[in-house]
Tab-separated table of C-alpha atoms in Angstrom:
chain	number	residue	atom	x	y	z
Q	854	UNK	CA	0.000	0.000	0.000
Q	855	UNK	CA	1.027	3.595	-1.328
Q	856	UNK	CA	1.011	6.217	1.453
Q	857	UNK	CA	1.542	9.832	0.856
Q	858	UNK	CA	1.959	12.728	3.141
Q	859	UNK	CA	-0.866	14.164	1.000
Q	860	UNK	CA	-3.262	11.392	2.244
Q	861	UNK	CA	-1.834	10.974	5.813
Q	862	UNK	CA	-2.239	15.147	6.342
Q	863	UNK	CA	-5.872	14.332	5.460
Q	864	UNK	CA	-6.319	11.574	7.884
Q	865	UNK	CA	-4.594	13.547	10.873
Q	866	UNK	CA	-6.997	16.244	9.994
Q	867	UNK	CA	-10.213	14.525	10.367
Q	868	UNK	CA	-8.704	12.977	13.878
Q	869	UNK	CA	-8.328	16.760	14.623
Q	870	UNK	CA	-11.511	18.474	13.090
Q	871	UNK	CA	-13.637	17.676	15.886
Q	872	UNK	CA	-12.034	18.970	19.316
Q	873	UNK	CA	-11.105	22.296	17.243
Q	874	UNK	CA	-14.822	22.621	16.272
Q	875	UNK	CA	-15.755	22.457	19.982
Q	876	UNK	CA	-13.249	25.212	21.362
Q	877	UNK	CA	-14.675	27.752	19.937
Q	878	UNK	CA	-12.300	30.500	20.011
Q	879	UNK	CA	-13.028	33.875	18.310
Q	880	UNK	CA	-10.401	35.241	15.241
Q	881	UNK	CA	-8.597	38.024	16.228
Q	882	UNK	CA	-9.211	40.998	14.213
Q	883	UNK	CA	-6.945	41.403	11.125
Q	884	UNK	CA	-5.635	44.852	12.444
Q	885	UNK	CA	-4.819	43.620	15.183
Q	886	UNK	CA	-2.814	40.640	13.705
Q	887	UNK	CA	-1.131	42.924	11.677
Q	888	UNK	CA	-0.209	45.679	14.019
Q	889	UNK	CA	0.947	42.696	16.235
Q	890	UNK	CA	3.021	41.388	13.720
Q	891	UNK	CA	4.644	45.038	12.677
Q	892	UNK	CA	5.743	45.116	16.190
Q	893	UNK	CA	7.281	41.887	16.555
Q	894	UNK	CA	9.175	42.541	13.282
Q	895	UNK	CA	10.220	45.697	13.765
Q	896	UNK	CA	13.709	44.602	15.640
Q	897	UNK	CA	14.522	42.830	12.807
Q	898	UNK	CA	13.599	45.094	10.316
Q	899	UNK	CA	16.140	47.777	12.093
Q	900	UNK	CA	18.793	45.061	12.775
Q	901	UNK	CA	18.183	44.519	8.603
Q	902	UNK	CA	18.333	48.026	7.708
Q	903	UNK	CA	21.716	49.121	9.594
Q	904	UNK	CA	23.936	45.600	9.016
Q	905	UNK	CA	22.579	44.710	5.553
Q	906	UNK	CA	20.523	47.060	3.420
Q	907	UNK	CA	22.199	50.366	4.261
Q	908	UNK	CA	25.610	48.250	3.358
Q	909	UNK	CA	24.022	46.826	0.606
Q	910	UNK	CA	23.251	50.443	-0.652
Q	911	UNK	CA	26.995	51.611	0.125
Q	912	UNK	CA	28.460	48.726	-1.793
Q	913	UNK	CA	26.324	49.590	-4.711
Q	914	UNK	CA	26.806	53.404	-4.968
Q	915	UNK	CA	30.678	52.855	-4.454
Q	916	UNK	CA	30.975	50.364	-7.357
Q	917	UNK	CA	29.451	53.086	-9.958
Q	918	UNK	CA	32.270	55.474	-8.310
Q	919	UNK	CA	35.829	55.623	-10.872
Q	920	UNK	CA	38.944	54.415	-9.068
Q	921	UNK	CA	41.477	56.915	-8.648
Q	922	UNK	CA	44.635	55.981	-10.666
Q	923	UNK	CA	48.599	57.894	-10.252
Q	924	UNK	CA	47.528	58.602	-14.133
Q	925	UNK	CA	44.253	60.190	-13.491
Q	926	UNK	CA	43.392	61.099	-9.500
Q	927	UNK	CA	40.336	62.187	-10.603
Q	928	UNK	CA	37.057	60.681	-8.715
Q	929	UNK	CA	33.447	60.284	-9.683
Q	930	UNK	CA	30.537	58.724	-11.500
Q	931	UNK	CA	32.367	55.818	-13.661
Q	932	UNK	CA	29.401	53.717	-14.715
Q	933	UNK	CA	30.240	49.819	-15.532
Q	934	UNK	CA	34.155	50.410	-15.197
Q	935	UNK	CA	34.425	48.342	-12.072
Q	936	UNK	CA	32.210	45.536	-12.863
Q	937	UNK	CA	34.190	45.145	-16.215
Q	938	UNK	CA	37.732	45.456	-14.342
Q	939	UNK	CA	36.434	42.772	-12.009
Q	940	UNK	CA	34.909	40.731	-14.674
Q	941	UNK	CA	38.236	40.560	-16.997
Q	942	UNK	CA	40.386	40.185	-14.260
Q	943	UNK	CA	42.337	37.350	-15.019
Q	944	UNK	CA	41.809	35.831	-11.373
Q	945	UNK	CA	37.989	35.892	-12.053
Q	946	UNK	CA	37.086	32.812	-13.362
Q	947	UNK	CA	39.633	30.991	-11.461
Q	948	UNK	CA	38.027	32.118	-8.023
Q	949	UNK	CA	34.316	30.969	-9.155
Q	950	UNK	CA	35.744	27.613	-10.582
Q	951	UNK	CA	37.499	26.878	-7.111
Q	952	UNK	CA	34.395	27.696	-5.025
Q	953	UNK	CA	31.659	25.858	-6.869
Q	954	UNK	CA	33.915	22.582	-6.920
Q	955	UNK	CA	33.777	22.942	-3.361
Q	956	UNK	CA	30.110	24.191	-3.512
Q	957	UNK	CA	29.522	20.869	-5.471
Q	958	UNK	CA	31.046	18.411	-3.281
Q	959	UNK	CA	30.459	19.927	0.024
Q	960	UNK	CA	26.183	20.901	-0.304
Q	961	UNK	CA	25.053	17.740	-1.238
Q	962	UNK	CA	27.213	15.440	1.306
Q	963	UNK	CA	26.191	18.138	3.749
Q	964	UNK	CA	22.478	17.982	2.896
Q	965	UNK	CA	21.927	13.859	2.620
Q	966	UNK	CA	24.321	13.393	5.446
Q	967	UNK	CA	22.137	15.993	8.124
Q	968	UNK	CA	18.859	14.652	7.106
Q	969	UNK	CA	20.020	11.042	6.930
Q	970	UNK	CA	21.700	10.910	10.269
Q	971	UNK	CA	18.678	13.476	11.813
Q	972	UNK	CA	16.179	11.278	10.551
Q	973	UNK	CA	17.918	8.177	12.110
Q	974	UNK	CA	18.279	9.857	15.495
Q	975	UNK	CA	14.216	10.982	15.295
Q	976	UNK	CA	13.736	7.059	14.579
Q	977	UNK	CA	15.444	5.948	17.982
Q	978	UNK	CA	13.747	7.907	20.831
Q	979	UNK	CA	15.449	7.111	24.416
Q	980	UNK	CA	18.655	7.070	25.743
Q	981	UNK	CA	20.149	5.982	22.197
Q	982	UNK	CA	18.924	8.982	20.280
Q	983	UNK	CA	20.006	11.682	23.059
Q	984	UNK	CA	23.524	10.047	22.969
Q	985	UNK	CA	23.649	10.358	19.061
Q	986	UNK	CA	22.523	13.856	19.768
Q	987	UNK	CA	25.171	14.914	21.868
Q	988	UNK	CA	28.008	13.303	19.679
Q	989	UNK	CA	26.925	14.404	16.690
Q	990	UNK	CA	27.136	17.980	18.110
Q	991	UNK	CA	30.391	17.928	19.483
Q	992	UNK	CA	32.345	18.711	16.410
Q	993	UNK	CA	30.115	21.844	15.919
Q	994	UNK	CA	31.692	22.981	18.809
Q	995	UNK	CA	34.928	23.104	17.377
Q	996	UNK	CA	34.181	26.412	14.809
Q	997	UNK	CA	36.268	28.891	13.493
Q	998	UNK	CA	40.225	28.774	14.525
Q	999	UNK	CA	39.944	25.614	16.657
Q	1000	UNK	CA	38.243	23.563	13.975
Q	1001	UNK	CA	41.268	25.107	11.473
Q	1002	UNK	CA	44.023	24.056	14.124
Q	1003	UNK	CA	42.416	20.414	14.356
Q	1004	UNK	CA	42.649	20.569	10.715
Q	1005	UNK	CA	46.355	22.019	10.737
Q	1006	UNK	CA	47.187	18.917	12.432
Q	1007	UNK	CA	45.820	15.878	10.693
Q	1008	UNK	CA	46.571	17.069	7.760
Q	1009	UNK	CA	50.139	17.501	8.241
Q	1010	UNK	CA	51.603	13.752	7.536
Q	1011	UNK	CA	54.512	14.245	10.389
Q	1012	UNK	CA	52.288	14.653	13.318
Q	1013	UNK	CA	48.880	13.086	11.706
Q	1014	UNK	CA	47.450	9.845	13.132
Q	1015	UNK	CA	46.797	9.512	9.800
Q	1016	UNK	CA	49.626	10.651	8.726
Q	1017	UNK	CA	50.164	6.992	7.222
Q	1018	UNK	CA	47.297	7.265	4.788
Q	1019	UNK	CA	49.451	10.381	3.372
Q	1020	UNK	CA	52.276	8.801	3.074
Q	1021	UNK	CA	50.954	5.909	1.474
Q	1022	UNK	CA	49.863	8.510	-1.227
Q	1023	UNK	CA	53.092	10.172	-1.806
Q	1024	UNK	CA	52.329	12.580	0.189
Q	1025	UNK	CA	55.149	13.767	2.956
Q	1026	UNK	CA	54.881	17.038	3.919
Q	1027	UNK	CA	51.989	19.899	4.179
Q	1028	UNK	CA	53.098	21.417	1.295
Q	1029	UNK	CA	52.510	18.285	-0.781
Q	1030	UNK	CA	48.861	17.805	0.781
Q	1031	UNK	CA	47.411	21.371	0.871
Q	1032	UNK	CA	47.251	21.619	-3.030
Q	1033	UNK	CA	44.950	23.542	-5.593
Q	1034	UNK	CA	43.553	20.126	-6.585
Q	1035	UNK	CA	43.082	18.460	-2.818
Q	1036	UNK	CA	41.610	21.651	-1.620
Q	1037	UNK	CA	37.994	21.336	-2.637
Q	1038	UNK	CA	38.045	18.098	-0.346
Q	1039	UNK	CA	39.962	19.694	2.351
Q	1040	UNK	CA	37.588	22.250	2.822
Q	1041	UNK	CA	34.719	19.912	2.445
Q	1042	UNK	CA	35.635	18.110	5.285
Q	1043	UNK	CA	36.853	20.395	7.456
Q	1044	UNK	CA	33.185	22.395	6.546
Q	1045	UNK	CA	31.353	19.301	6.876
Q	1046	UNK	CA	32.551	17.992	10.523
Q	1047	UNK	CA	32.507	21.727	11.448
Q	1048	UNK	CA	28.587	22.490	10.690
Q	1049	UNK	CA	27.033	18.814	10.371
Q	1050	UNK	CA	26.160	18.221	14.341
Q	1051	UNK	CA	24.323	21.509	14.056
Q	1052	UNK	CA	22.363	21.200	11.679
Q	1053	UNK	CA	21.346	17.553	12.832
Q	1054	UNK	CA	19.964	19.493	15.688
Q	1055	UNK	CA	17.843	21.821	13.330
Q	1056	UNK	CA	16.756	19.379	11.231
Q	1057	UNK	CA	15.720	16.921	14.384
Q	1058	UNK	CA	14.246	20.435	16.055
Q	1059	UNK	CA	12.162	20.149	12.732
Q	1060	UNK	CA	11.079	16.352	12.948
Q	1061	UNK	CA	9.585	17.169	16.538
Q	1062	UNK	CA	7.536	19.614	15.409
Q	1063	UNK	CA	5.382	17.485	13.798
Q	1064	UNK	CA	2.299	16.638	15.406
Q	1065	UNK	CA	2.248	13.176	16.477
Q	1066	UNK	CA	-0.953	12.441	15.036
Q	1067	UNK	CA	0.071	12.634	11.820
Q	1068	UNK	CA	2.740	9.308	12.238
Q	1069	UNK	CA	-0.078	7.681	13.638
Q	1070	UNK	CA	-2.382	8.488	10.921
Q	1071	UNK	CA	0.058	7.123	8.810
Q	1072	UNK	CA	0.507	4.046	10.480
Q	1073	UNK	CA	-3.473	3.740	10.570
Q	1074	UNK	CA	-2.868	3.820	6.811
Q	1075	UNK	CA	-0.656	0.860	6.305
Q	1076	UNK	CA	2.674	3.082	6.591
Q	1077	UNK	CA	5.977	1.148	7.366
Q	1078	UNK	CA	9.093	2.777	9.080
Q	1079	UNK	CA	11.225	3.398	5.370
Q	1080	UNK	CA	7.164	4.890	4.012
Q	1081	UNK	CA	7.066	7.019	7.179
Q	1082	UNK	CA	10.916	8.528	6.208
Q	1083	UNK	CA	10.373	8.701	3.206
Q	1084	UNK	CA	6.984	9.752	1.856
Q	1085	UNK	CA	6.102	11.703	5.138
Q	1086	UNK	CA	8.787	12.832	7.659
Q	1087	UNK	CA	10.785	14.379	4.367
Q	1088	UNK	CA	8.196	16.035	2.817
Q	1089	UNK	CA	7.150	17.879	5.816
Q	1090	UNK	CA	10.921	18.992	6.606
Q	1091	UNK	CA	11.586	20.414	3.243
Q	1092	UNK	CA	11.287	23.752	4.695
Q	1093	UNK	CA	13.851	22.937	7.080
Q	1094	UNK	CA	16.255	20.844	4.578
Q	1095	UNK	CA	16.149	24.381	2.067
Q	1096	UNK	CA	16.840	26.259	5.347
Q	1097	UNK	CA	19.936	24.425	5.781
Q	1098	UNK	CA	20.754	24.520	2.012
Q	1099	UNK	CA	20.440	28.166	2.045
Q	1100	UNK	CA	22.510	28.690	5.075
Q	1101	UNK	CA	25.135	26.601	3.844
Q	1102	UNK	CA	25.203	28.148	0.384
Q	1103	UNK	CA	25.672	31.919	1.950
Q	1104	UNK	CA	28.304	30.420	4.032
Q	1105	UNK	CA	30.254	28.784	1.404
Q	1106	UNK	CA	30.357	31.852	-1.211
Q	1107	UNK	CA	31.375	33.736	2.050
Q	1108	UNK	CA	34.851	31.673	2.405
Q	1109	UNK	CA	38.058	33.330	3.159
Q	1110	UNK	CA	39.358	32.152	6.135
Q	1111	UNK	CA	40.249	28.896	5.581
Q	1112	UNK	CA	41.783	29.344	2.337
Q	1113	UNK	CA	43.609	32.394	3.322
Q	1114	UNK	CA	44.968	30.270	6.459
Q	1115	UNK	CA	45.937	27.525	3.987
Q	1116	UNK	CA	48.171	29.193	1.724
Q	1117	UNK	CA	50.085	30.782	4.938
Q	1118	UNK	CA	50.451	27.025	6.720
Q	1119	UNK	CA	51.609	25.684	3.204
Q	1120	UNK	CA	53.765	28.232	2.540
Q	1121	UNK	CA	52.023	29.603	-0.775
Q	1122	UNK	CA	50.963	26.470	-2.104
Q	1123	UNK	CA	47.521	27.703	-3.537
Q	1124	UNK	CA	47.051	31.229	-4.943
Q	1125	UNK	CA	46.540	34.014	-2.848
Q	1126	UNK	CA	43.004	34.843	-4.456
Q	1127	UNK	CA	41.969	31.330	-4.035
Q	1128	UNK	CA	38.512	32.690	-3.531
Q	1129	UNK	CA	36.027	35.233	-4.969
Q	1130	UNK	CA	36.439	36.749	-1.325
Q	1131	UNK	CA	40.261	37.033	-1.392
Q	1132	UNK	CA	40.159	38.069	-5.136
Q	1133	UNK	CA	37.832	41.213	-3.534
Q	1134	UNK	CA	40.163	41.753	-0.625
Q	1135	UNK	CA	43.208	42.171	-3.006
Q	1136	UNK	CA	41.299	44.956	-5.374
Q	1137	UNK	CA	40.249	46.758	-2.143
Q	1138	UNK	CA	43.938	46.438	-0.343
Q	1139	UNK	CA	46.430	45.599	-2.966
Q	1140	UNK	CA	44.993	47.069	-6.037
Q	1141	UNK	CA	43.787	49.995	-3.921
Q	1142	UNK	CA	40.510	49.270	-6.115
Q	1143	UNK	CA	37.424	50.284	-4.009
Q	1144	UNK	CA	34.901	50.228	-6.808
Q	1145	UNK	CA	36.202	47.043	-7.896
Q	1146	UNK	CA	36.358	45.245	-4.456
Q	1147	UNK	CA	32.235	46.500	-4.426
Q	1148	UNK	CA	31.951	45.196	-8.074
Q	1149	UNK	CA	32.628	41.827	-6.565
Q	1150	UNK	CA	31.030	42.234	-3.378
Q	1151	UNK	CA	27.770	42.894	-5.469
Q	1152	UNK	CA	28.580	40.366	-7.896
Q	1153	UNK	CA	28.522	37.738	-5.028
Q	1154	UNK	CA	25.039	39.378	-3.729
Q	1155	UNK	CA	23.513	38.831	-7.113
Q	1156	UNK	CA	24.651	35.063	-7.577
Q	1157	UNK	CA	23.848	33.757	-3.732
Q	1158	UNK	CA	20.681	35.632	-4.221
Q	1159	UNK	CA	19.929	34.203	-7.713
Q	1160	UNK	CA	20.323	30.518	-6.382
Q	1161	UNK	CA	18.688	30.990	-2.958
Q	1162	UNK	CA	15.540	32.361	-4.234
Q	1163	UNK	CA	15.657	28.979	-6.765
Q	1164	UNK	CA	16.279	27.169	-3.162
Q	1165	UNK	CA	13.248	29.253	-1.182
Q	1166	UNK	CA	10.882	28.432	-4.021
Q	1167	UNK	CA	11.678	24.942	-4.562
Q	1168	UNK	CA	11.668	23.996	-0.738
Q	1169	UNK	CA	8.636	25.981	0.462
Q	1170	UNK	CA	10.608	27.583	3.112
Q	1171	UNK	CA	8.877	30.924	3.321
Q	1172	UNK	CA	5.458	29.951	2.356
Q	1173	UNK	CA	3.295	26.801	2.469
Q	1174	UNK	CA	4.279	24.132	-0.188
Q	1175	UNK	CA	2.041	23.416	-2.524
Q	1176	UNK	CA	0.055	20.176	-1.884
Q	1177	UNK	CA	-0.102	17.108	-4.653
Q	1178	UNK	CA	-3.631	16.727	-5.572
């Protein structure tokens, strides 16, 4: 037997229909809802306004600005010059390349691994799950410079405990492991181990809000444990799973630390503007290029905004999905 979340959503609801008839509890007026609501967003909406859209609006007006030059010191209104000196910047390219091959390693092992092991822990209630729980967040609390200096040292073969599996590749010094072509899986794992337990957490945080009469409905339906998983704990956390995606995504195109950390310990081993970040950094502080660094800050805007409003519409996450008829 076939069971959808579709058909399982319909059977909860009828198990629900008739206590909520009974309460009887009056609608609030819409004014009130919405005057409620203005209120309750209006900390964000300032929070928004000074550390994102009043940048936002700086960025933009300084990458129509021309960069002064020894040649010509002159300043003012230079149109498209510093989009098209960040677009035909030799680096360009390069940068993008290097951080969608992590981008396309990284999200989906991130993705099926956090709502395959959440959806394992929701399975095993008890003792067992709140164990999992707690593991599974403990290297989440490893972030930022600790999770790099755990890094530093596996990776480097001489003081490794893997440093055998390096060898046996060839592989004897840092230098010889933190290469343009092993970084995309460097940083995948070291991004991976560092967010994963997290997002578990999220994901599970997700799982429990689901009223329990819906599992029950579905097992009133004929539902087995891979049915429940599969056709109605994961389409009810989609909002949660694009959450995550989208999250992860702003995170990624927002790398500079590791990289930049990477070339020091290896002693210049990758390029100094490994990433669209660092390829910014050096226009505003090498180049002297303020228009430029902007160009590229905007750039970034436009592409993490392009692909998480394709994530936002495909998951559902800021509206109700649309149910299979």
């Amino acid at each position: 037997m076939t069971v959808t979340a579709t058909e399982t959503l319909t059977t909860a609801d009828r198990r629900r229909r008739a206590p909520r008839a009974t309460t009887g509890r009056r609608r609030a007026p819409h004014r009130v809802e919405a005057r409620g609501a203005w209120i309750l967003m209006s900390p964000y909406a300032a929070l928004f306004l000074v550390a994102a859209a009043l940048p936002i609006g700086y960025a933009l007006w300084i990458s129509f600005q021309k960069a002064p030059t020894l040649v010509d010191p002159s300043t003012g209104f230079g149109g498209l010059d510093a989009y098209i000196t960040a677009v035909t910047d030799y680096r360009f390219i390069d940068t993008f390349v290097n951080i969608f091959s992590v981008m396309i390693i990284w999200l989906p092992l991130m993705i099926i691994g956090v709502v395959g092991l959440a959806l394992l822990v929701h399975a095993s209630p008890g003792r067992f799950g709140g164990s999992m729980r707690f593991i599974y967040f403990l290297p989440g609390a490893l972030a930022g410079i600790a999770n790099f200096v755990l890094w530093v040292y596996l990776l480097n073969p001489s003081i490794s405990p893997i440093g055998f599996l390096w060898r046996g590749a060839g592989m004897d010094n840092l230098k010889e492991v933190v290469t343009a072509g092993n970084m995309p899986w460097i940083l995948t794992a070291m991004l991976f181990f560092q967010g994963v337990g997290t997002w578990i957490i999220i994901v599970y945080g997700g799982l429990n809000g689901i009223p329990d009469e819906i599992f029950e409905a579905a097992q009133i339906d004929g539902a087995n444990a891979w049915q429940l998983a599969w056709r109605i704990k994961l389409p009810l956390i989609r909002p949660w799973i694009g959450y995550a995606a989208l999250m992860n995504l702003a995170y990624g195109f927002q790398l500079f630390l590791e990289p930049y950390l990477m070339r020091q310990i290896s002693s210049g081993s990758i390029d100094a503007e490994w990433a669209p970040t660092q390829l910014g950094y050096a226009f505003a502080f090498t180049n002297r290029n303020f228009p430029a660094a902007a160009a590229m800050s905007v750039i970034l805007l436009v592409i993490t905004l392009a692909i998480g409003m394709f994530i936002v519409f495909r998951s559902g996450l800021f509206g109700e999905s649309e149910k299979s008829k």
